[in-house]
Amino acid sequence: MRSAFVNLCLLFYIMSPSQVGINTRNPEATLDVRQSNLVLDDIFSIKDSQGNQIFTIKNDGRVQTKGVNNSPLLFDLRGGEEGDVLAVGNTTLSYEDAGEGVIKYEIDSNKYYLSTDSAWKEINLKPLRVLVSARPQEGFTIENDLTKKFINWKILSDDYQSMDLTSGYFKAPHSGNYAFYLNITFQKSMVNANTYFETNFLTSDGKKNKCLDTYAVSSTNYPTIQCSGSFLLDKDETFYVEIFQNTGYSQTIIQEYSFFSIVEL
């Protein structure tokens, strides 16, 4: 009878609402963990059977998973383990209720959205388009009756680092259609009659774009050439620029009045 009474009391204790406090006598939640007076890096720690840390809450609130050590981020999954990813789902909350800075994924449209102060705005996951802006090398000179390849470009903009400064080659970061434009102004010089500049863009698979700038009469001026075109390039395909001139004199570029650009269409 006594045993039955004890079992009944134990069952009542287990089934009764209860709160557990760690480092506190007055828990305010089902499980209330408080930081102690001891100076510890971790206030909550879970380890696997081999003693490896798999989940940690630091004393400043940072959460770290297996393989992550001393990350400055509030929540860090980058432990180098299989499955170190964060899954994003959908929500029916309005952008006002969600608040700014929330990301959701709509399965039907396969699109991600970010909540702002005015709407759910689609996140564009397309790769950044290529935009290269450069100037030719200072003092670059093309001798008469010779062809010279442009090298040592002065890069003004190139997010993909697609221009090789030494060789002068542009390498396509990904497959696409690339438009280019070259404008060159030379120092004041003599130009003979019936002469020309020939500008060639040449790809690694043999495509070629050619432009001619001709001079019917002799003169002394600032020779200028312009050339534009486009190539459909595969990823890692390259092209470069070269110029031939037969004006009868060496021609030296004025860098500040010359530029070269490549834009992915």
PDB file of C-alpha atoms in Angstrom:
ATOM      1  CA  MET A   1       0.000   0.000   0.000  1.00  0.00           C
ATOM      2  CA  ARG A   2       2.842   2.331   0.921  1.00  0.00           C
ATOM      3  CA  SER A   3       4.562   1.438  -2.383  1.00  0.00           C
ATOM      4  CA  ALA A   4       1.432   2.240  -4.375  1.00  0.00           C
ATOM      5  CA  PHE A   5       1.112   5.591  -2.596  1.00  0.00           C
ATOM      6  CA  VAL A   6       4.743   6.507  -3.402  1.00  0.00           C
ATOM      7  CA  ASN A   7       4.291   5.529  -7.053  1.00  0.00           C
ATOM      8  CA  LEU A   8       1.131   7.625  -7.237  1.00  0.00           C
ATOM      9  CA  CYS A   9       2.949  10.634  -5.816  1.00  0.00           C
ATOM     10  CA  LEU A  10       5.856  10.144  -8.237  1.00  0.00           C
ATOM     11  CA  LEU A  11       3.466   9.927 -11.197  1.00  0.00           C
ATOM     12  CA  PHE A  12       1.716  13.097 -10.036  1.00  0.00           C
ATOM     13  CA  TYR A  13       5.121  14.870  -9.798  1.00  0.00           C
ATOM     14  CA  ILE A  14       6.123  13.812 -13.305  1.00  0.00           C
ATOM     15  CA  MET A  15       2.798  14.861 -14.816  1.00  0.00           C
ATOM     16  CA  SER A  16       2.629  18.177 -12.970  1.00  0.00           C
ATOM     17  CA  PRO A  17       3.828  21.360 -14.656  1.00  0.00           C
ATOM     18  CA  SER A  18       7.367  22.065 -13.523  1.00  0.00           C
ATOM     19  CA  GLN A  19      10.255  24.444 -14.158  1.00  0.00           C
ATOM     20  CA  VAL A  20      13.961  23.725 -14.023  1.00  0.00           C
ATOM     21  CA  GLY A  21      16.497  26.408 -13.195  1.00  0.00           C
ATOM     22  CA  ILE A  22      20.254  26.231 -13.626  1.00  0.00           C
ATOM     23  CA  ASN A  23      22.164  28.823 -11.617  1.00  0.00           C
ATOM     24  CA  THR A  24      18.846  30.293 -10.476  1.00  0.00           C
ATOM     25  CA  ARG A  25      16.377  29.450  -7.659  1.00  0.00           C
ATOM     26  CA  ASN A  26      13.515  31.190  -9.454  1.00  0.00           C
ATOM     27  CA  PRO A  27      13.239  29.849 -13.026  1.00  0.00           C
ATOM     28  CA  GLU A  28      11.058  31.930 -15.310  1.00  0.00           C
ATOM     29  CA  ALA A  29      10.724  29.300 -18.048  1.00  0.00           C
ATOM     30  CA  THR A  30      10.393  25.530 -18.347  1.00  0.00           C
ATOM     31  CA  LEU A  31      14.192  25.501 -18.593  1.00  0.00           C
ATOM     32  CA  ASP A  32      15.895  28.659 -17.337  1.00  0.00           C
ATOM     33  CA  VAL A  33      19.697  28.752 -17.647  1.00  0.00           C
ATOM     34  CA  ARG A  34      21.524  31.704 -16.121  1.00  0.00           C
ATOM     35  CA  GLN A  35      25.167  32.617 -16.429  1.00  0.00           C
ATOM     36  CA  SER A  36      27.021  31.999 -13.173  1.00  0.00           C
ATOM     37  CA  ASN A  37      29.524  34.270 -11.512  1.00  0.00           C
ATOM     38  CA  LEU A  38      32.277  32.101 -12.950  1.00  0.00           C
ATOM     39  CA  VAL A  39      33.976  33.551 -16.045  1.00  0.00           C
ATOM     40  CA  LEU A  40      33.327  30.819 -18.629  1.00  0.00           C
ATOM     41  CA  ASP A  41      33.379  31.053 -22.414  1.00  0.00           C
ATOM     42  CA  ASP A  42      30.445  28.652 -22.782  1.00  0.00           C
ATOM     43  CA  ILE A  43      27.147  28.625 -20.922  1.00  0.00           C
ATOM     44  CA  PHE A  44      25.667  25.634 -22.785  1.00  0.00           C
ATOM     45  CA  SER A  45      27.561  22.794 -24.420  1.00  0.00           C
ATOM     46  CA  ILE A  46      26.647  19.474 -26.064  1.00  0.00           C
ATOM     47  CA  LYS A  47      29.276  16.883 -26.995  1.00  0.00           C
ATOM     48  CA  ASP A  48      29.078  13.630 -28.924  1.00  0.00           C
ATOM     49  CA  SER A  49      30.151  10.225 -27.599  1.00  0.00           C
ATOM     50  CA  GLN A  50      33.762  10.967 -28.593  1.00  0.00           C
ATOM     51  CA  GLY A  51      33.814  14.219 -26.675  1.00  0.00           C
ATOM     52  CA  ASN A  52      33.618  16.453 -29.739  1.00  0.00           C
ATOM     53  CA  GLN A  53      31.741  19.710 -29.326  1.00  0.00           C
ATOM     54  CA  ILE A  54      28.631  19.633 -31.532  1.00  0.00           C
ATOM     55  CA  PHE A  55      26.557  22.536 -30.192  1.00  0.00           C
ATOM     56  CA  THR A  56      27.625  25.496 -28.079  1.00  0.00           C
ATOM     57  CA  ILE A  57      26.050  28.663 -26.747  1.00  0.00           C
ATOM     58  CA  LYS A  58      28.706  31.191 -25.794  1.00  0.00           C
ATOM     59  CA  ASN A  59      28.355  33.466 -22.792  1.00  0.00           C
ATOM     60  CA  ASP A  60      27.565  36.424 -25.082  1.00  0.00           C
ATOM     61  CA  GLY A  61      24.744  34.576 -26.885  1.00  0.00           C
ATOM     62  CA  ARG A  62      26.682  33.391 -29.945  1.00  0.00           C
ATOM     63  CA  VAL A  63      25.643  29.945 -31.218  1.00  0.00           C
ATOM     64  CA  GLN A  64      28.227  27.649 -32.793  1.00  0.00           C
ATOM     65  CA  THR A  65      27.820  24.214 -34.328  1.00  0.00           C
ATOM     66  CA  LYS A  66      30.237  21.326 -34.756  1.00  0.00           C
ATOM     67  CA  GLY A  67      33.643  22.312 -36.120  1.00  0.00           C
ATOM     68  CA  VAL A  68      33.176  26.058 -35.558  1.00  0.00           C
ATOM     69  CA  ASN A  69      35.608  27.710 -33.164  1.00  0.00           C
ATOM     70  CA  ASN A  70      35.512  31.277 -31.864  1.00  0.00           C
ATOM     71  CA  SER A  71      33.406  32.705 -34.676  1.00  0.00           C
ATOM     72  CA  PRO A  72      32.543  36.409 -34.244  1.00  0.00           C
ATOM     73  CA  LEU A  73      29.095  35.794 -35.761  1.00  0.00           C
ATOM     74  CA  LEU A  74      25.913  35.355 -33.739  1.00  0.00           C
ATOM     75  CA  PHE A  75      25.124  32.070 -35.561  1.00  0.00           C
ATOM     76  CA  ASP A  76      27.748  30.162 -37.563  1.00  0.00           C
ATOM     77  CA  LEU A  77      27.333  26.851 -39.434  1.00  0.00           C
ATOM     78  CA  ARG A  78      30.692  26.797 -41.216  1.00  0.00           C
ATOM     79  CA  GLY A  79      32.193  23.776 -39.518  1.00  0.00           C
ATOM     80  CA  GLY A  80      33.261  21.901 -42.632  1.00  0.00           C
ATOM     81  CA  GLU A  81      30.765  19.120 -41.959  1.00  0.00           C
ATOM     82  CA  GLU A  82      28.377  17.435 -44.387  1.00  0.00           C
ATOM     83  CA  GLY A  83      25.062  19.274 -44.237  1.00  0.00           C
ATOM     84  CA  ASP A  84      26.463  22.609 -43.015  1.00  0.00           C
ATOM     85  CA  VAL A  85      23.687  24.485 -44.785  1.00  0.00           C
ATOM     86  CA  LEU A  86      20.788  26.678 -43.793  1.00  0.00           C
ATOM     87  CA  ALA A  87      17.391  25.833 -45.297  1.00  0.00           C
ATOM     88  CA  VAL A  88      15.050  28.710 -46.128  1.00  0.00           C
ATOM     89  CA  GLY A  89      11.305  28.169 -46.410  1.00  0.00           C
ATOM     90  CA  ASN A  90       8.257  30.178 -47.392  1.00  0.00           C
ATOM     91  CA  THR A  91       5.948  32.305 -45.252  1.00  0.00           C
ATOM     92  CA  THR A  92       2.557  33.903 -45.651  1.00  0.00           C
ATOM     93  CA  LEU A  93       3.526  36.815 -43.416  1.00  0.00           C
ATOM     94  CA  SER A  94       3.333  40.263 -44.958  1.00  0.00           C
ATOM     95  CA  TYR A  95       6.545  42.232 -45.232  1.00  0.00           C
ATOM     96  CA  GLU A  96       5.263  44.497 -42.425  1.00  0.00           C
ATOM     97  CA  ASP A  97       4.710  41.569 -40.049  1.00  0.00           C
ATOM     98  CA  ALA A  98       7.971  39.862 -40.986  1.00  0.00           C
ATOM     99  CA  GLY A  99      10.000  43.028 -40.521  1.00  0.00           C
ATOM    100  CA  GLU A 100      12.958  44.166 -42.587  1.00  0.00           C
ATOM    101  CA  GLY A 101      15.807  41.763 -43.400  1.00  0.00           C
ATOM    102  CA  VAL A 102      13.864  38.452 -43.634  1.00  0.00           C
ATOM    103  CA  ILE A 103      14.556  36.016 -46.487  1.00  0.00           C
ATOM    104  CA  LYS A 104      11.934  33.602 -47.827  1.00  0.00           C
ATOM    105  CA  TYR A 105      11.881  31.061 -50.663  1.00  0.00           C
ATOM    106  CA  GLU A 106       8.812  30.515 -52.842  1.00  0.00           C
ATOM    107  CA  ILE A 107       8.794  26.934 -54.091  1.00  0.00           C
ATOM    108  CA  ASP A 108       6.286  27.526 -56.905  1.00  0.00           C
ATOM    109  CA  SER A 109       8.324  30.324 -58.504  1.00  0.00           C
ATOM    110  CA  ASN A 110      11.782  29.095 -57.379  1.00  0.00           C
ATOM    111  CA  LYS A 111      12.616  32.610 -56.229  1.00  0.00           C
ATOM    112  CA  TYR A 112      14.077  34.186 -53.103  1.00  0.00           C
ATOM    113  CA  TYR A 113      12.649  37.366 -51.595  1.00  0.00           C
ATOM    114  CA  LEU A 114      13.940  39.881 -49.050  1.00  0.00           C
ATOM    115  CA  SER A 115      11.589  41.884 -46.857  1.00  0.00           C
ATOM    116  CA  THR A 116      12.187  45.640 -46.942  1.00  0.00           C
ATOM    117  CA  ASP A 117      10.344  48.590 -45.460  1.00  0.00           C
ATOM    118  CA  SER A 118       8.030  48.675 -48.477  1.00  0.00           C
ATOM    119  CA  ALA A 119       7.645  45.160 -49.977  1.00  0.00           C
ATOM    120  CA  TRP A 120       8.942  41.640 -50.457  1.00  0.00           C
ATOM    121  CA  LYS A 121      11.598  42.235 -53.124  1.00  0.00           C
ATOM    122  CA  GLU A 122      13.001  39.499 -55.354  1.00  0.00           C
ATOM    123  CA  ILE A 123      16.665  38.669 -54.817  1.00  0.00           C
ATOM    124  CA  ASN A 124      18.460  38.566 -58.158  1.00  0.00           C
ATOM    125  CA  LEU A 125      20.720  35.502 -58.151  1.00  0.00           C
ATOM    126  CA  LYS A 126      22.050  36.023 -61.660  1.00  0.00           C
ATOM    127  CA  PRO A 127      25.829  36.438 -61.785  1.00  0.00           C
ATOM    128  CA  LEU A 128      27.217  39.951 -61.902  1.00  0.00           C
ATOM    129  CA  ARG A 129      27.657  41.096 -65.485  1.00  0.00           C
ATOM    130  CA  VAL A 130      31.170  41.628 -66.715  1.00  0.00           C
ATOM    131  CA  LEU A 131      32.268  45.240 -67.036  1.00  0.00           C
ATOM    132  CA  VAL A 132      35.874  46.037 -67.851  1.00  0.00           C
ATOM    133  CA  SER A 133      37.253  49.532 -68.219  1.00  0.00           C
ATOM    134  CA  ALA A 134      40.909  50.131 -68.988  1.00  0.00           C
ATOM    135  CA  ARG A 135      43.449  52.474 -70.535  1.00  0.00           C
ATOM    136  CA  PRO A 136      46.442  51.462 -72.675  1.00  0.00           C
ATOM    137  CA  GLN A 137      49.947  51.548 -71.316  1.00  0.00           C
ATOM    138  CA  GLU A 138      51.519  54.998 -70.950  1.00  0.00           C
ATOM    139  CA  GLY A 139      53.950  55.651 -73.810  1.00  0.00           C
ATOM    140  CA  PHE A 140      52.673  52.681 -75.857  1.00  0.00           C
ATOM    141  CA  THR A 141      54.177  53.151 -79.339  1.00  0.00           C
ATOM    142  CA  ILE A 142      53.341  51.421 -82.623  1.00  0.00           C
ATOM    143  CA  GLU A 143      56.185  51.573 -85.133  1.00  0.00           C
ATOM    144  CA  ASN A 144      55.522  52.129 -88.851  1.00  0.00           C
ATOM    145  CA  ASP A 145      54.607  49.042 -90.884  1.00  0.00           C
ATOM    146  CA  LEU A 146      54.400  46.868 -87.791  1.00  0.00           C
ATOM    147  CA  THR A 147      51.628  45.110 -85.846  1.00  0.00           C
ATOM    148  CA  LYS A 148      51.656  45.462 -82.082  1.00  0.00           C
ATOM    149  CA  LYS A 149      49.543  43.713 -79.431  1.00  0.00           C
ATOM    150  CA  PHE A 150      48.211  45.706 -76.483  1.00  0.00           C
ATOM    151  CA  ILE A 151      49.648  44.557 -73.154  1.00  0.00           C
ATOM    152  CA  ASN A 152      50.027  46.032 -69.662  1.00  0.00           C
ATOM    153  CA  TRP A 153      46.603  47.658 -69.579  1.00  0.00           C
ATOM    154  CA  LYS A 154      45.903  50.158 -66.825  1.00  0.00           C
ATOM    155  CA  ILE A 155      42.750  48.662 -65.287  1.00  0.00           C
ATOM    156  CA  LEU A 156      40.082  51.092 -64.097  1.00  0.00           C
ATOM    157  CA  SER A 157      37.347  48.531 -63.391  1.00  0.00           C
ATOM    158  CA  ASP A 158      37.337  44.723 -63.545  1.00  0.00           C
ATOM    159  CA  ASP A 159      35.335  42.954 -60.822  1.00  0.00           C
ATOM    160  CA  TYR A 160      36.070  39.498 -62.234  1.00  0.00           C
ATOM    161  CA  GLN A 161      39.805  40.204 -62.780  1.00  0.00           C
ATOM    162  CA  SER A 162      39.223  38.936 -66.303  1.00  0.00           C
ATOM    163  CA  MET A 163      42.023  40.995 -67.905  1.00  0.00           C
ATOM    164  CA  ASP A 164      45.526  39.588 -67.679  1.00  0.00           C
ATOM    165  CA  LEU A 165      47.687  42.659 -67.195  1.00  0.00           C
ATOM    166  CA  THR A 166      50.881  41.116 -68.531  1.00  0.00           C
ATOM    167  CA  SER A 167      49.608  39.299 -71.619  1.00  0.00           C
ATOM    168  CA  GLY A 168      46.784  41.719 -72.435  1.00  0.00           C
ATOM    169  CA  TYR A 169      44.274  38.873 -72.817  1.00  0.00           C
ATOM    170  CA  PHE A 170      40.652  39.096 -71.714  1.00  0.00           C
ATOM    171  CA  LYS A 171      39.228  35.777 -70.434  1.00  0.00           C
ATOM    172  CA  ALA A 172      35.438  35.304 -70.330  1.00  0.00           C
ATOM    173  CA  PRO A 173      34.398  34.475 -66.736  1.00  0.00           C
ATOM    174  CA  HIS A 174      31.342  32.678 -68.106  1.00  0.00           C
ATOM    175  CA  SER A 175      29.715  32.009 -71.465  1.00  0.00           C
ATOM    176  CA  GLY A 176      27.928  34.981 -72.991  1.00  0.00           C
ATOM    177  CA  ASN A 177      27.858  37.779 -75.524  1.00  0.00           C
ATOM    178  CA  TYR A 178      30.554  40.423 -74.936  1.00  0.00           C
ATOM    179  CA  ALA A 179      30.580  43.854 -76.586  1.00  0.00           C
ATOM    180  CA  PHE A 180      33.806  45.869 -76.758  1.00  0.00           C
ATOM    181  CA  TYR A 181      34.811  49.390 -77.691  1.00  0.00           C
ATOM    182  CA  LEU A 182      38.286  50.850 -78.236  1.00  0.00           C
ATOM    183  CA  ASN A 183      39.110  54.524 -78.653  1.00  0.00           C
ATOM    184  CA  ILE A 184      42.754  55.532 -79.144  1.00  0.00           C
ATOM    185  CA  THR A 185      44.212  59.009 -79.574  1.00  0.00           C
ATOM    186  CA  PHE A 186      47.859  59.375 -80.595  1.00  0.00           C
ATOM    187  CA  GLN A 187      50.262  62.214 -80.024  1.00  0.00           C
ATOM    188  CA  LYS A 188      50.461  64.915 -82.695  1.00  0.00           C
ATOM    189  CA  SER A 189      52.291  63.416 -85.670  1.00  0.00           C
ATOM    190  CA  MET A 190      52.721  63.365 -89.440  1.00  0.00           C
ATOM    191  CA  VAL A 191      50.508  60.950 -91.366  1.00  0.00           C
ATOM    192  CA  ASN A 192      51.221  60.119 -95.012  1.00  0.00           C
ATOM    193  CA  ALA A 193      48.528  60.008 -97.685  1.00  0.00           C
ATOM    194  CA  ASN A 194      46.766  56.739 -98.515  1.00  0.00           C
ATOM    195  CA  THR A 195      47.690  55.089 -95.210  1.00  0.00           C
ATOM    196  CA  TYR A 196      45.654  53.451 -92.480  1.00  0.00           C
ATOM    197  CA  PHE A 197      45.381  51.929 -89.023  1.00  0.00           C
ATOM    198  CA  GLU A 198      44.037  48.374 -88.818  1.00  0.00           C
ATOM    199  CA  THR A 199      42.653  47.258 -85.456  1.00  0.00           C
ATOM    200  CA  ASN A 200      42.000  43.564 -84.862  1.00  0.00           C
ATOM    201  CA  PHE A 201      40.258  41.766 -82.008  1.00  0.00           C
ATOM    202  CA  LEU A 202      41.247  38.086 -82.100  1.00  0.00           C
ATOM    203  CA  THR A 203      39.740  35.235 -80.048  1.00  0.00           C
ATOM    204  CA  SER A 204      41.407  31.996 -78.980  1.00  0.00           C
ATOM    205  CA  ASP A 205      39.123  29.976 -81.273  1.00  0.00           C
ATOM    206  CA  GLY A 206      39.872  32.050 -84.391  1.00  0.00           C
ATOM    207  CA  LYS A 207      37.101  34.658 -84.477  1.00  0.00           C
ATOM    208  CA  LYS A 208      38.170  38.099 -85.697  1.00  0.00           C
ATOM    209  CA  ASN A 209      36.762  41.622 -85.650  1.00  0.00           C
ATOM    210  CA  LYS A 210      38.586  44.165 -87.878  1.00  0.00           C
ATOM    211  CA  CYS A 211      38.321  47.958 -88.150  1.00  0.00           C
ATOM    212  CA  LEU A 212      40.091  50.327 -90.585  1.00  0.00           C
ATOM    213  CA  ASP A 213      40.814  54.018 -90.051  1.00  0.00           C
ATOM    214  CA  THR A 214      42.138  55.502 -93.322  1.00  0.00           C
ATOM    215  CA  TYR A 215      43.888  58.750 -94.284  1.00  0.00           C
ATOM    216  CA  ALA A 216      43.470  59.838 -97.913  1.00  0.00           C
ATOM    217  CA  VAL A 217      45.752  62.888 -97.687  1.00  0.00           C
ATOM    218  CA  SER A 218      48.902  63.627 -95.727  1.00  0.00           C
ATOM    219  CA  SER A 219      48.555  65.834 -92.668  1.00  0.00           C
ATOM    220  CA  THR A 220      49.887  66.682 -89.253  1.00  0.00           C
ATOM    221  CA  ASN A 221      47.298  66.049 -86.545  1.00  0.00           C
ATOM    222  CA  TYR A 222      46.316  63.811 -83.647  1.00  0.00           C
ATOM    223  CA  PRO A 223      45.513  60.455 -85.285  1.00  0.00           C
ATOM    224  CA  THR A 224      42.505  58.731 -83.747  1.00  0.00           C
ATOM    225  CA  ILE A 225      41.124  55.239 -84.144  1.00  0.00           C
ATOM    226  CA  GLN A 226      37.814  53.756 -83.003  1.00  0.00           C
ATOM    227  CA  CYS A 227      36.723  50.143 -83.144  1.00  0.00           C
ATOM    228  CA  SER A 228      33.751  48.267 -81.700  1.00  0.00           C
ATOM    229  CA  GLY A 229      32.077  44.903 -82.038  1.00  0.00           C
ATOM    230  CA  SER A 230      30.988  41.859 -80.077  1.00  0.00           C
ATOM    231  CA  PHE A 231      31.872  38.202 -79.624  1.00  0.00           C
ATOM    232  CA  LEU A 232      29.850  35.215 -78.420  1.00  0.00           C
ATOM    233  CA  LEU A 233      32.365  33.595 -76.090  1.00  0.00           C
ATOM    234  CA  ASP A 234      32.462  30.341 -74.192  1.00  0.00           C
ATOM    235  CA  LYS A 235      33.624  30.315 -70.579  1.00  0.00           C
ATOM    236  CA  ASP A 236      37.432  30.796 -70.367  1.00  0.00           C
ATOM    237  CA  GLU A 237      37.656  31.757 -74.055  1.00  0.00           C
ATOM    238  CA  THR A 238      40.044  34.673 -74.583  1.00  0.00           C
ATOM    239  CA  PHE A 239      40.645  37.554 -76.956  1.00  0.00           C
ATOM    240  CA  TYR A 240      43.199  40.328 -77.353  1.00  0.00           C
ATOM    241  CA  VAL A 241      43.699  43.547 -79.349  1.00  0.00           C
ATOM    242  CA  GLU A 242      46.402  44.376 -81.875  1.00  0.00           C
ATOM    243  CA  ILE A 243      46.971  47.325 -84.225  1.00  0.00           C
ATOM    244  CA  PHE A 244      48.853  47.640 -87.494  1.00  0.00           C
ATOM    245  CA  GLN A 245      49.724  51.048 -88.957  1.00  0.00           C
ATOM    246  CA  ASN A 246      51.599  52.228 -92.066  1.00  0.00           C
ATOM    247  CA  THR A 247      51.355  56.031 -91.670  1.00  0.00           C
ATOM    248  CA  GLY A 248      55.084  56.401 -92.343  1.00  0.00           C
ATOM    249  CA  TYR A 249      55.882  57.386 -88.724  1.00  0.00           C
ATOM    250  CA  SER A 250      55.862  55.824 -85.267  1.00  0.00           C
ATOM    251  CA  GLN A 251      52.667  56.603 -83.372  1.00  0.00           C
ATOM    252  CA  THR A 252      52.575  56.998 -79.580  1.00  0.00           C
ATOM    253  CA  ILE A 253      49.354  56.813 -77.574  1.00  0.00           C
ATOM    254  CA  ILE A 254      48.086  59.578 -75.299  1.00  0.00           C
ATOM    255  CA  GLN A 255      46.878  57.507 -72.348  1.00  0.00           C
ATOM    256  CA  GLU A 256      44.454  60.000 -70.806  1.00  0.00           C
ATOM    257  CA  TYR A 257      42.547  60.331 -74.099  1.00  0.00           C
ATOM    258  CA  SER A 258      42.408  56.602 -74.828  1.00  0.00           C
ATOM    259  CA  PHE A 259      40.263  53.874 -73.294  1.00  0.00           C
ATOM    260  CA  PHE A 260      38.995  50.352 -73.766  1.00  0.00           C
ATOM    261  CA  SER A 261      35.786  48.796 -72.445  1.00  0.00           C
ATOM    262  CA  ILE A 262      34.154  45.360 -72.432  1.00  0.00           C
ATOM    263  CA  VAL A 263      30.517  44.821 -71.416  1.00  0.00           C
ATOM    264  CA  GLU A 264      28.610  41.563 -71.106  1.00  0.00           C
ATOM    265  CA  LEU A 265      25.282  41.920 -72.889  1.00  0.00           C
TER     266      LEU A 265
END
